[in-house]
GROMACS .gro file of C-alpha atoms in nm:
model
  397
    1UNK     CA    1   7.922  -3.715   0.384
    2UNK     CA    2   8.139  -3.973   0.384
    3UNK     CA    3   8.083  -4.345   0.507
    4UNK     CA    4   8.400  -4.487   0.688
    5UNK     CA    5   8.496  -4.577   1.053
    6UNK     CA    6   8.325  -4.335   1.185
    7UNK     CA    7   8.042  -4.209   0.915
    8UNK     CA    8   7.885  -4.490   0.874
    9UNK     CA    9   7.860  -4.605   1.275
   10UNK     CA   10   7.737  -4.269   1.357
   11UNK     CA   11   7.466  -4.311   1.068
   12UNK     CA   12   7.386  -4.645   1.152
   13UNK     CA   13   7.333  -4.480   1.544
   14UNK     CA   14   7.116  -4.173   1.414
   15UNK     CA   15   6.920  -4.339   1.247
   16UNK     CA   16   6.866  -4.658   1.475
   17UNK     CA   17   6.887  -4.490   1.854
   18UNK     CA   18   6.778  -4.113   1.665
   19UNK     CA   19   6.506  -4.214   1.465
   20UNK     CA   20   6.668  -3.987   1.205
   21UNK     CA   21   6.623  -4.022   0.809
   22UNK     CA   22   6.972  -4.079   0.693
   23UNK     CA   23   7.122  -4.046   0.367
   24UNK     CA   24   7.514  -4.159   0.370
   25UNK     CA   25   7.676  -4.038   0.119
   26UNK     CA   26   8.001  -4.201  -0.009
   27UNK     CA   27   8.241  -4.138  -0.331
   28UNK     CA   28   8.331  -4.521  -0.313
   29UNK     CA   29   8.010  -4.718  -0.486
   30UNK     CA   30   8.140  -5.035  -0.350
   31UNK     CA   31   8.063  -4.892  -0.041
   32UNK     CA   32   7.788  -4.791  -0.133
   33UNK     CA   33   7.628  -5.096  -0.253
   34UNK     CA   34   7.733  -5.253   0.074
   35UNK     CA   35   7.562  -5.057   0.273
   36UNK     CA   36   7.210  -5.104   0.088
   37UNK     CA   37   7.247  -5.453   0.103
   38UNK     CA   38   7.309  -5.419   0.489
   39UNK     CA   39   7.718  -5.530   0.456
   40UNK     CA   40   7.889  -5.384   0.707
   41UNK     CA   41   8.255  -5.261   0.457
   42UNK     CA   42   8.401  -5.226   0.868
   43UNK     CA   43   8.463  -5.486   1.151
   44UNK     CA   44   8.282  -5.326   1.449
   45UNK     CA   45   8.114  -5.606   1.657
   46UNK     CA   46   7.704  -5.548   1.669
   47UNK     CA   47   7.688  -5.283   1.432
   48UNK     CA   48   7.593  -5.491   1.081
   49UNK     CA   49   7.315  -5.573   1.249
   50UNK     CA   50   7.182  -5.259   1.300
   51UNK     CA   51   7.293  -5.114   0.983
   52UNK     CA   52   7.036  -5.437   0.844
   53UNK     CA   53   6.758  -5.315   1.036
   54UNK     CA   54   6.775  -4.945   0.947
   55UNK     CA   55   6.826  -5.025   0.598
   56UNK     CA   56   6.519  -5.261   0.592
   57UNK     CA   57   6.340  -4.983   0.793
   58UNK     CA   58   6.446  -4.716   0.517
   59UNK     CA   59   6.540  -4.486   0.761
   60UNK     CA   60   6.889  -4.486   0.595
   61UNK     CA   61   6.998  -4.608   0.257
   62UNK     CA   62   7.365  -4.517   0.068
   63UNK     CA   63   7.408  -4.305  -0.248
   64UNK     CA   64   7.731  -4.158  -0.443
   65UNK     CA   65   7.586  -3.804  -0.428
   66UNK     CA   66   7.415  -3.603  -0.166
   67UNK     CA   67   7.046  -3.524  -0.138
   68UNK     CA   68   6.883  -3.212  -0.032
   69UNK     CA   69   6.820  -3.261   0.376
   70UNK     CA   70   6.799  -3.066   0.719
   71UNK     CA   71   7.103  -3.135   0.833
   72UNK     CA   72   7.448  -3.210   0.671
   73UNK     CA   73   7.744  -3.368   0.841
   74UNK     CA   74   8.089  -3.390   0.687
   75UNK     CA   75   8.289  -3.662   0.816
   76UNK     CA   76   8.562  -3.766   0.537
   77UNK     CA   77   8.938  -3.800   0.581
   78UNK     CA   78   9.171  -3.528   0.656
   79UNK     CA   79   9.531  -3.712   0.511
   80UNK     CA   80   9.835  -3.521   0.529
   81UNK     CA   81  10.019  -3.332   0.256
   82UNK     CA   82  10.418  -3.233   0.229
   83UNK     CA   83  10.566  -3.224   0.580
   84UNK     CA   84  10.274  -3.349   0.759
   85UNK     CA   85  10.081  -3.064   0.676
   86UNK     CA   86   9.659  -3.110   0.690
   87UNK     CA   87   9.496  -3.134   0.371
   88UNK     CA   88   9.167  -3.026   0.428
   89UNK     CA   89   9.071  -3.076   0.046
   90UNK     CA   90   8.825  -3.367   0.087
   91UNK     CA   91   8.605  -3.172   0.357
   92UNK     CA   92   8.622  -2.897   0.126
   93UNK     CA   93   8.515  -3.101  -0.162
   94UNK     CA   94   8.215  -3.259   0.053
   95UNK     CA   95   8.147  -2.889   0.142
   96UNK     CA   96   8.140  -2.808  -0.205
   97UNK     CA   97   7.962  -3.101  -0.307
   98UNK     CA   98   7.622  -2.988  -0.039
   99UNK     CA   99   7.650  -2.631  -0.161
  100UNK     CA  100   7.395  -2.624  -0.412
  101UNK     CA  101   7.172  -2.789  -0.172
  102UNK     CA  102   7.136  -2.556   0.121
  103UNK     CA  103   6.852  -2.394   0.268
  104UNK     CA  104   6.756  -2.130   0.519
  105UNK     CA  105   6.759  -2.305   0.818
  106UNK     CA  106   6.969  -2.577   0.760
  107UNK     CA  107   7.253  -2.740   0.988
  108UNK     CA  108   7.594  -2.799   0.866
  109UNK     CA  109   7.899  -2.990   1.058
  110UNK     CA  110   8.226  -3.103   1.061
  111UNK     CA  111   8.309  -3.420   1.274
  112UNK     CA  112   8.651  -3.477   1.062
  113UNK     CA  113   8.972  -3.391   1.246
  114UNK     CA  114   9.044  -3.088   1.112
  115UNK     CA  115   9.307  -2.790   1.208
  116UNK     CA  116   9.198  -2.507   1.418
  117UNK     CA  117   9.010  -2.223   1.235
  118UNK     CA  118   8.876  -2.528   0.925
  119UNK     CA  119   8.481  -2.471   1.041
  120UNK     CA  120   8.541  -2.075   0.999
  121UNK     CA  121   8.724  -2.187   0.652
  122UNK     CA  122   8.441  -2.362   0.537
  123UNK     CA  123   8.175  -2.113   0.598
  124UNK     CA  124   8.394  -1.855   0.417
  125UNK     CA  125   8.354  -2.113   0.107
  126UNK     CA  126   7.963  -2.128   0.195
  127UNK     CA  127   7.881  -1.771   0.219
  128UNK     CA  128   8.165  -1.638  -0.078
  129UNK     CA  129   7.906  -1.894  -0.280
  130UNK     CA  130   7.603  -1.846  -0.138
  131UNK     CA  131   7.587  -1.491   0.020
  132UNK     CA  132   7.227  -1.499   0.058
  133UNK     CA  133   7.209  -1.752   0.358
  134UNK     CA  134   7.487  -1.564   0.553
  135UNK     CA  135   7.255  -1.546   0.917
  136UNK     CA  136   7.040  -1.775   0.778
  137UNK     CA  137   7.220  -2.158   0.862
  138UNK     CA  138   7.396  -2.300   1.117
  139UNK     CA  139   7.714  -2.437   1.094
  140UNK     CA  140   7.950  -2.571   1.388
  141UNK     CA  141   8.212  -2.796   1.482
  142UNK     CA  142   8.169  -3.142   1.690
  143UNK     CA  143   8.469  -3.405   1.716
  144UNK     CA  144   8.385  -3.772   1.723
  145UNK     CA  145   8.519  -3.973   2.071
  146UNK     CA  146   8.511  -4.336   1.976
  147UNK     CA  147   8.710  -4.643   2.039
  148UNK     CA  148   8.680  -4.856   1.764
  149UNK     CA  149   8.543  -5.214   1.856
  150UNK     CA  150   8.336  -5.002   2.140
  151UNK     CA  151   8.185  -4.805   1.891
  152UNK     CA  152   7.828  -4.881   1.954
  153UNK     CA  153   7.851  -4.835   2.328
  154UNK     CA  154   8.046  -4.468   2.285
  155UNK     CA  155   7.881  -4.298   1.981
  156UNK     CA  156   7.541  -4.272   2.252
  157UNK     CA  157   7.691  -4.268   2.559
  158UNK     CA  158   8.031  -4.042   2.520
  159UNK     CA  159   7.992  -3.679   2.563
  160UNK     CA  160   8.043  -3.481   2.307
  161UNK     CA  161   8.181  -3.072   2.244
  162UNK     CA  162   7.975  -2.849   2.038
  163UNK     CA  163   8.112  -2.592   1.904
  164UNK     CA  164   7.963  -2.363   1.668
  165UNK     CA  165   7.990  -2.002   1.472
  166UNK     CA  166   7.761  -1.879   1.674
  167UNK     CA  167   7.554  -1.955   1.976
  168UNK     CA  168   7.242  -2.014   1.798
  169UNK     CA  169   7.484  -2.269   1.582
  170UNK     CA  170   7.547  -2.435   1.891
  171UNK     CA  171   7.246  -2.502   2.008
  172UNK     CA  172   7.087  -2.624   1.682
  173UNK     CA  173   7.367  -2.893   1.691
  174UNK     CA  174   7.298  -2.980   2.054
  175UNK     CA  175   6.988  -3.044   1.959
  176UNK     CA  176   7.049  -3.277   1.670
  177UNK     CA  177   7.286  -3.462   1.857
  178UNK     CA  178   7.053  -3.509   2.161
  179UNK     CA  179   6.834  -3.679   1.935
  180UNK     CA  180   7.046  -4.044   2.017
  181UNK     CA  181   7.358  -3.963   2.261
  182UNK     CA  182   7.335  -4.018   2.642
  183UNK     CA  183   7.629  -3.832   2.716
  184UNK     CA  184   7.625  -3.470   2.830
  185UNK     CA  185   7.635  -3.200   2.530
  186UNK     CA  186   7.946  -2.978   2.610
  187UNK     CA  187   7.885  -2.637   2.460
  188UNK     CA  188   8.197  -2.437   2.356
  189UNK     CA  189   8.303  -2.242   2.009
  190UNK     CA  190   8.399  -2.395   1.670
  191UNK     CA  191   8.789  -2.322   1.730
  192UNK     CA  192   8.790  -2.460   2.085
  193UNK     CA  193   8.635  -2.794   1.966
  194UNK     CA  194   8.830  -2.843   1.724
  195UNK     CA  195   9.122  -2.753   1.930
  196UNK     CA  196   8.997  -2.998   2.165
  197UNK     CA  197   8.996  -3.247   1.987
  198UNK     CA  198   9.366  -3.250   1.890
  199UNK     CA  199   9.419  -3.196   2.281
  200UNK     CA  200   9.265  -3.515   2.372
  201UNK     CA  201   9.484  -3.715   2.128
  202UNK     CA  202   9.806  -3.507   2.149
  203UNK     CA  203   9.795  -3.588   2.542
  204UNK     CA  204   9.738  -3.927   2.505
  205UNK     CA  205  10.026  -3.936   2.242
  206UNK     CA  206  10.289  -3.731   2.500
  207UNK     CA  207  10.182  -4.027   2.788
  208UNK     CA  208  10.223  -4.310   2.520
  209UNK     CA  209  10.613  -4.172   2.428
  210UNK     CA  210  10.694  -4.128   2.815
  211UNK     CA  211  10.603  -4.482   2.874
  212UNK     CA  212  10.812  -4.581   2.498
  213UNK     CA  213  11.097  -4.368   2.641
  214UNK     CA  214  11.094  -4.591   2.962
  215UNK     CA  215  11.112  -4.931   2.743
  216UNK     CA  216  11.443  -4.768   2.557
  217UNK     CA  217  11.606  -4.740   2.890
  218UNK     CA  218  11.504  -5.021   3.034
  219UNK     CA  219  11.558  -5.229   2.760
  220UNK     CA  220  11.974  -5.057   2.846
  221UNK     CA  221  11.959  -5.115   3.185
  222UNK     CA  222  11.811  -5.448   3.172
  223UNK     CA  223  11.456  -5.428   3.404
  224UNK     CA  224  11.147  -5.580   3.310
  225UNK     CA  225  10.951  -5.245   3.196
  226UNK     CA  226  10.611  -5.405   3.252
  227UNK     CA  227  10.743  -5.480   3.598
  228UNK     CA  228  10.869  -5.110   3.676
  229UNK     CA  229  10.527  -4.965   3.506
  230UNK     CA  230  10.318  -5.184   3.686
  231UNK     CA  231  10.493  -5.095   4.047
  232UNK     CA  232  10.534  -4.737   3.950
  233UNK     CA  233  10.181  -4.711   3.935
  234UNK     CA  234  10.092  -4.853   4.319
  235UNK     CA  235  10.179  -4.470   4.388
  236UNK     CA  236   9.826  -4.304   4.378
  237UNK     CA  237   9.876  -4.056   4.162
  238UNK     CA  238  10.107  -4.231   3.890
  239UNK     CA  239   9.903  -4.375   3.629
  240UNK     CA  240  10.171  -4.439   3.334
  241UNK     CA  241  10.053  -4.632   3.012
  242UNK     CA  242  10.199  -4.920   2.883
  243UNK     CA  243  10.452  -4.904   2.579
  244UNK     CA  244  10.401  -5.032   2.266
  245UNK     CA  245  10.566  -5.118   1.892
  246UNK     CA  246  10.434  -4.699   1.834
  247UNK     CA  247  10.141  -4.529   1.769
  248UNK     CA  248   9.922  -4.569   1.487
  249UNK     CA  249   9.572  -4.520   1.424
  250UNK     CA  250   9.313  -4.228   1.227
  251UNK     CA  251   9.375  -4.021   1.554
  252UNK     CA  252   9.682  -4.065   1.805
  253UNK     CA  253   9.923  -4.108   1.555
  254UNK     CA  254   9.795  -3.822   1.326
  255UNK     CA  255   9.637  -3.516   1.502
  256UNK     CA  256   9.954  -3.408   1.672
  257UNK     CA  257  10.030  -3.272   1.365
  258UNK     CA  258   9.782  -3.064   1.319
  259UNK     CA  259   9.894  -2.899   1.582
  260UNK     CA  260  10.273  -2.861   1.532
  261UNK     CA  261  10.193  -2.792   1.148
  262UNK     CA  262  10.042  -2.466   1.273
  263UNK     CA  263  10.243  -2.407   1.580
  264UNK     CA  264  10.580  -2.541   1.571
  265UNK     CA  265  10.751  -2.263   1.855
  266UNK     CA  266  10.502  -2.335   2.099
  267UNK     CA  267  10.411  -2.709   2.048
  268UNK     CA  268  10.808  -2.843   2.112
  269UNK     CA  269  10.675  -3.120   2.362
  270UNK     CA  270  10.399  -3.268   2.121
  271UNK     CA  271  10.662  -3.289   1.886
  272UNK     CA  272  10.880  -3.478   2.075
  273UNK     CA  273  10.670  -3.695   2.155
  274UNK     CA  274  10.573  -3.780   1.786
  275UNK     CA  275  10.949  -3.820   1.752
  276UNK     CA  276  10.942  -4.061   2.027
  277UNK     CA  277  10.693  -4.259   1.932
  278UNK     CA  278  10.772  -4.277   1.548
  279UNK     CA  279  11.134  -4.376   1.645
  280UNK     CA  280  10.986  -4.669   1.883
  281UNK     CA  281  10.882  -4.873   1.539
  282UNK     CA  282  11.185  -4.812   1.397
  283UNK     CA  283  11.352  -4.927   1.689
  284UNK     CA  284  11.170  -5.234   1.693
  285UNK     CA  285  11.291  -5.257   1.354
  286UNK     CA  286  11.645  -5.337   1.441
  287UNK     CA  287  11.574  -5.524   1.727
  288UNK     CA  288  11.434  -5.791   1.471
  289UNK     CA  289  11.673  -5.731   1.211
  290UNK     CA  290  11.987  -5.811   1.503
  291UNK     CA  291  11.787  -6.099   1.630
  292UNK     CA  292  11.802  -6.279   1.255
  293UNK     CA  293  12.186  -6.190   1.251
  294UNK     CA  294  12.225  -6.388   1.597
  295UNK     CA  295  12.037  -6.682   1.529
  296UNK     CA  296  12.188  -6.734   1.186
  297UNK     CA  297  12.555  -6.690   1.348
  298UNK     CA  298  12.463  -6.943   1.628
  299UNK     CA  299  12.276  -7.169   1.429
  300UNK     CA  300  12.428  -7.158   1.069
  301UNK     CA  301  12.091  -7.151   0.908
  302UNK     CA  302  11.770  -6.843   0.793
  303UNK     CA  303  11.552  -6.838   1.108
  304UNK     CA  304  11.173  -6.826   1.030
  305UNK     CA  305  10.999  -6.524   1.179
  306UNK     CA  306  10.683  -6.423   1.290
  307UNK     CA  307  10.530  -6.134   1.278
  308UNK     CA  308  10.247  -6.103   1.518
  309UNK     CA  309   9.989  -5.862   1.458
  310UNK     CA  310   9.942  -5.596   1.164
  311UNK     CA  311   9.661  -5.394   1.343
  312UNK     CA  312   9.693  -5.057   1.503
  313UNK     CA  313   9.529  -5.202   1.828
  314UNK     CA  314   9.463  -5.515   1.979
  315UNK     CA  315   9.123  -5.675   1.855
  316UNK     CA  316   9.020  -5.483   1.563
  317UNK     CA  317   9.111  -5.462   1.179
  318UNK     CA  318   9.206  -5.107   1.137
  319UNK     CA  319   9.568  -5.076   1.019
  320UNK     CA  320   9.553  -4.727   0.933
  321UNK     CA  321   9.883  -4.558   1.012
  322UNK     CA  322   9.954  -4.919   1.179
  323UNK     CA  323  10.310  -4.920   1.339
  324UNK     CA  324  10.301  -5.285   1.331
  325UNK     CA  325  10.219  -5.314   0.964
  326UNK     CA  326  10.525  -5.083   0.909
  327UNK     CA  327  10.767  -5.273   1.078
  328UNK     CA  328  10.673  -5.592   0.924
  329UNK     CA  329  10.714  -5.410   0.597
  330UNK     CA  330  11.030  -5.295   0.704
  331UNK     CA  331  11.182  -5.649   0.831
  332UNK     CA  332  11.026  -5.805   0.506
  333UNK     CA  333  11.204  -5.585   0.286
  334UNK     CA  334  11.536  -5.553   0.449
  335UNK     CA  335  11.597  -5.956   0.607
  336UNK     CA  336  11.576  -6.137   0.324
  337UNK     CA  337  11.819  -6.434   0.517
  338UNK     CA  338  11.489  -6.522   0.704
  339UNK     CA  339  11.150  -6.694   0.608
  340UNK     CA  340  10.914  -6.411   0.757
  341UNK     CA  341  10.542  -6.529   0.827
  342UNK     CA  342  10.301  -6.253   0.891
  343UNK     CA  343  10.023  -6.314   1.128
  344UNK     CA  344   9.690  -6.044   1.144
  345UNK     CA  345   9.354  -6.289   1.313
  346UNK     CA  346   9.151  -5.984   1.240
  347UNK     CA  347   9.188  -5.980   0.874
  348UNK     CA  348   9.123  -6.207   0.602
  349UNK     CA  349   9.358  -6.117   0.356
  350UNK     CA  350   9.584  -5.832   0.263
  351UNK     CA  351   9.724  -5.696  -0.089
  352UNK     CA  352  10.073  -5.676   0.094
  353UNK     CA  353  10.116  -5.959   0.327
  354UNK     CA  354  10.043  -6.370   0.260
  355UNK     CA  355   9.891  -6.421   0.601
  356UNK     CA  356   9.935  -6.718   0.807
  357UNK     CA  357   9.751  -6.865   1.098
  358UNK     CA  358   9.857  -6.705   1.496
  359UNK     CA  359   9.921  -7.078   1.640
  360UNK     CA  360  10.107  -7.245   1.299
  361UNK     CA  361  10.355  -6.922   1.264
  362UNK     CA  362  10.421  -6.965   1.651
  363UNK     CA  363  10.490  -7.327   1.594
  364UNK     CA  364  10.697  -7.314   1.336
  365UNK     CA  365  10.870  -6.988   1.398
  366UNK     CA  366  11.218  -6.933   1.530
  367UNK     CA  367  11.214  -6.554   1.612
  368UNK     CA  368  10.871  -6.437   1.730
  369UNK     CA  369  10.816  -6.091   1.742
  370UNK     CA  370  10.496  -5.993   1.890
  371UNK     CA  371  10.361  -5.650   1.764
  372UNK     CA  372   9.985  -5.622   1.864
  373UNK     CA  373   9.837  -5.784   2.203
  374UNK     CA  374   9.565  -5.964   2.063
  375UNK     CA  375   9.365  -6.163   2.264
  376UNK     CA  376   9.447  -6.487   2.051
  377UNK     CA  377   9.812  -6.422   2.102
  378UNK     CA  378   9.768  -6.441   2.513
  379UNK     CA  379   9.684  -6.810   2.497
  380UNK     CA  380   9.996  -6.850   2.346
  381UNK     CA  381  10.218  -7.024   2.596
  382UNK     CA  382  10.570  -6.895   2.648
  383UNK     CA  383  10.845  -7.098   2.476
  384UNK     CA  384  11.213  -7.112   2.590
  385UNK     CA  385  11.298  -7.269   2.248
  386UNK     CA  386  11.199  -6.941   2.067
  387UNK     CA  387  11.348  -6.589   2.070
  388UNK     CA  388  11.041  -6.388   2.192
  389UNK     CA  389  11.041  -6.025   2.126
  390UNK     CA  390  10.755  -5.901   2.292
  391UNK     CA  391  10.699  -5.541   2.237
  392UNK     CA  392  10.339  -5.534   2.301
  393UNK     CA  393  10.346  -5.736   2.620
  394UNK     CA  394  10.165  -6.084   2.568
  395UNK     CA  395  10.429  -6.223   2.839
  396UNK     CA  396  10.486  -5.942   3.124
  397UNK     CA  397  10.630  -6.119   3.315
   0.00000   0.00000   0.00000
């Protein structure tokens, strides 16, 4: 249920690596139709491929509504509502939506992100409906772990935590996931896994805002902060990550909230750190914004300005909760005494954003503000007749 960045790959994986018959399931019929003409609707390197051989195979073909099956997975959004608050409503409407159609003996589980105590949620839904196959299904929890343009490599070989309602849960999803991933099966409960997963990305969000926190101080103090990071971590048991233009992403830059929506007292250093890191885009902000100012004082004339890099990440086309696409937004609507050119190699056109080629908006930009280390951008020489500001790190030295 559901066929996005992570749906369809892990389809596309079952079904290939699994020899499982697949039926992805998606409210979008564009998406739909993609997919059974073997169009990948995602950039993930190797995958369209296999989604054409699978589909020519029939061991998986697309529809707008679900059919009756073994085995039901539910991996749609989880968006926020209010404050940052989860909205569980579309797994609860793909819940809804397999209802009718389970059995005795049947598997049900939820890969989205989803606050701790959803999977019990659920199966309130699924037994208040369908008392009769209380005991009678499994249903349990298990977290996706991928790195999108890896995707292929980590969907079989990444371990994955399984946890269900009950033990018997558990092990009926161990054994549908051993079916086509490598990695070792991690037993645990439904709570813990999906506690788990918000660990893993709250963690790496609380490193990413220590190392952010370091570029706002050095940036005072005037020290290279690619230099300090990269000698602070000779000592064998520093390992701090580099800073960046924020967070973004379906993960990182969301399921910290999930967590400090349902415990703000206790979570005070995840939230902090989301504070950090949400600040660090806004911050870049300003830097551009001054930088315009400058050269139009010292020149007399609009600069032009590049903005380098829309994505999340380096190398991929996801700009989902994209701290670069934000700040170019930002600059955009607030600098209007500059010609801004927006630059994104991964993507081939956006509603938002006229985009322009990485080597003409570095040639004819004045102000270059680099957002997102993409590989194209590093064989970008370093000019002295630019302002560079290079909050990704394309020039660390």
């Amino acid at each position: 249920m559901g066929l996005g960045y992570i749906g369809l790959p892990t389809a596309i994986i079952a079904a290939k690596e699994g020899g499982v018959d697949i039926i992805g399931v998606d409210i979008n019929p564009s998406v739909v139709e993609q997919t059974n003409a073997g169009h990948l609707h995602i950039i993930e390197p190797g995958m369209e491929e296999m989604l054409q051989d699978v589909v020519k195979s029939g061991k998986l073909r697309a529809s707008t509504t679900p059919e009756v099956s073994d085995a039901y997975f539910m991996v749609v959004p989880t968006p926020f509502k209010g404050n940052h608050e989860p909205d569980v409503s579309y797994v609860e409407a793909a819940t809804r939506a397999v209802l009718p159609l389970l059995k005795e003996g049947d598997l049900y589980v939820i890969e989205s992100t989803s606050p701790v105590g959803t999977t019990e949620q659920m199966a309130d839904i699924i037994f208040s409906e369908r008392p009769e196959l209380k005991g009678k299904i499994y249903i349990a929890y298990c977290p996706e772990r991928v790195l999108p343009g890896n995707v292929i490599y980590e969907l079989v070989h990444n371990d994955r935590v399984i946890g269900g309602l009950d033990e018997a849960s558990t092990k009926k999803a161990q054994e549908f996931y051993a079916q086509f991933v490598k990695g070792t099966l991690h037993p645990t409960n439904a709570r813990t896994a999906e506690m788990c997963k918000l660990t893993e990305n709250s963690s790496r969000d609380v490193q990413i805002a220590f190392a952010n926190e370091l570029s706002f101080i050095c940036d005072k103090a005037g020290i290279n902060v690619w230099d300090l990071i990269n000698l602070a971590n000779k000592h064998p048991r520093v390992n701090i990550l580099q800073p960046g233009c924020g967070v973004g992403g379906h993960c990182i830059a969301v399921d910290p909230y999930f967590i400090t929506s349902d415990f703000p007292a206790e979570s005070r250093l995840i939230s902090d750190a989301r504070e950090i890191n949400n600040y660090k885009a806004f911050w870049c902000v300003e830097k551009v914004k001054n930088a315009i100012l400058e050269f139009e004082l010292q020149h007399g004339r609009k600069p032009v300005v590049a903005m380098m890099g829309l994505a999340f990440k380096p190398d991929i086309d996801d700009l989902r909760e994209s701290p670069a696409k934000q700040i170019t937004g930002k600059v955009m609507q607030s600098a209007r005494n500059a010609e801004i050119l927006v630059v994104e190699p991964n993507v081939k056109s956006h509603d938002s954003f006229t985009l322009t080629d990485y080597r003409e908006a570095y040639d004819k930009a004045d102000i270059v503000a680099f957002l997102t280390a993409h590989k194209p951008f590093k064989s970008l020489p370093w000019r002295e007749d630019k302002v560079i500001l290079d909050f990704c790190g394309i020039f660390k030295k």
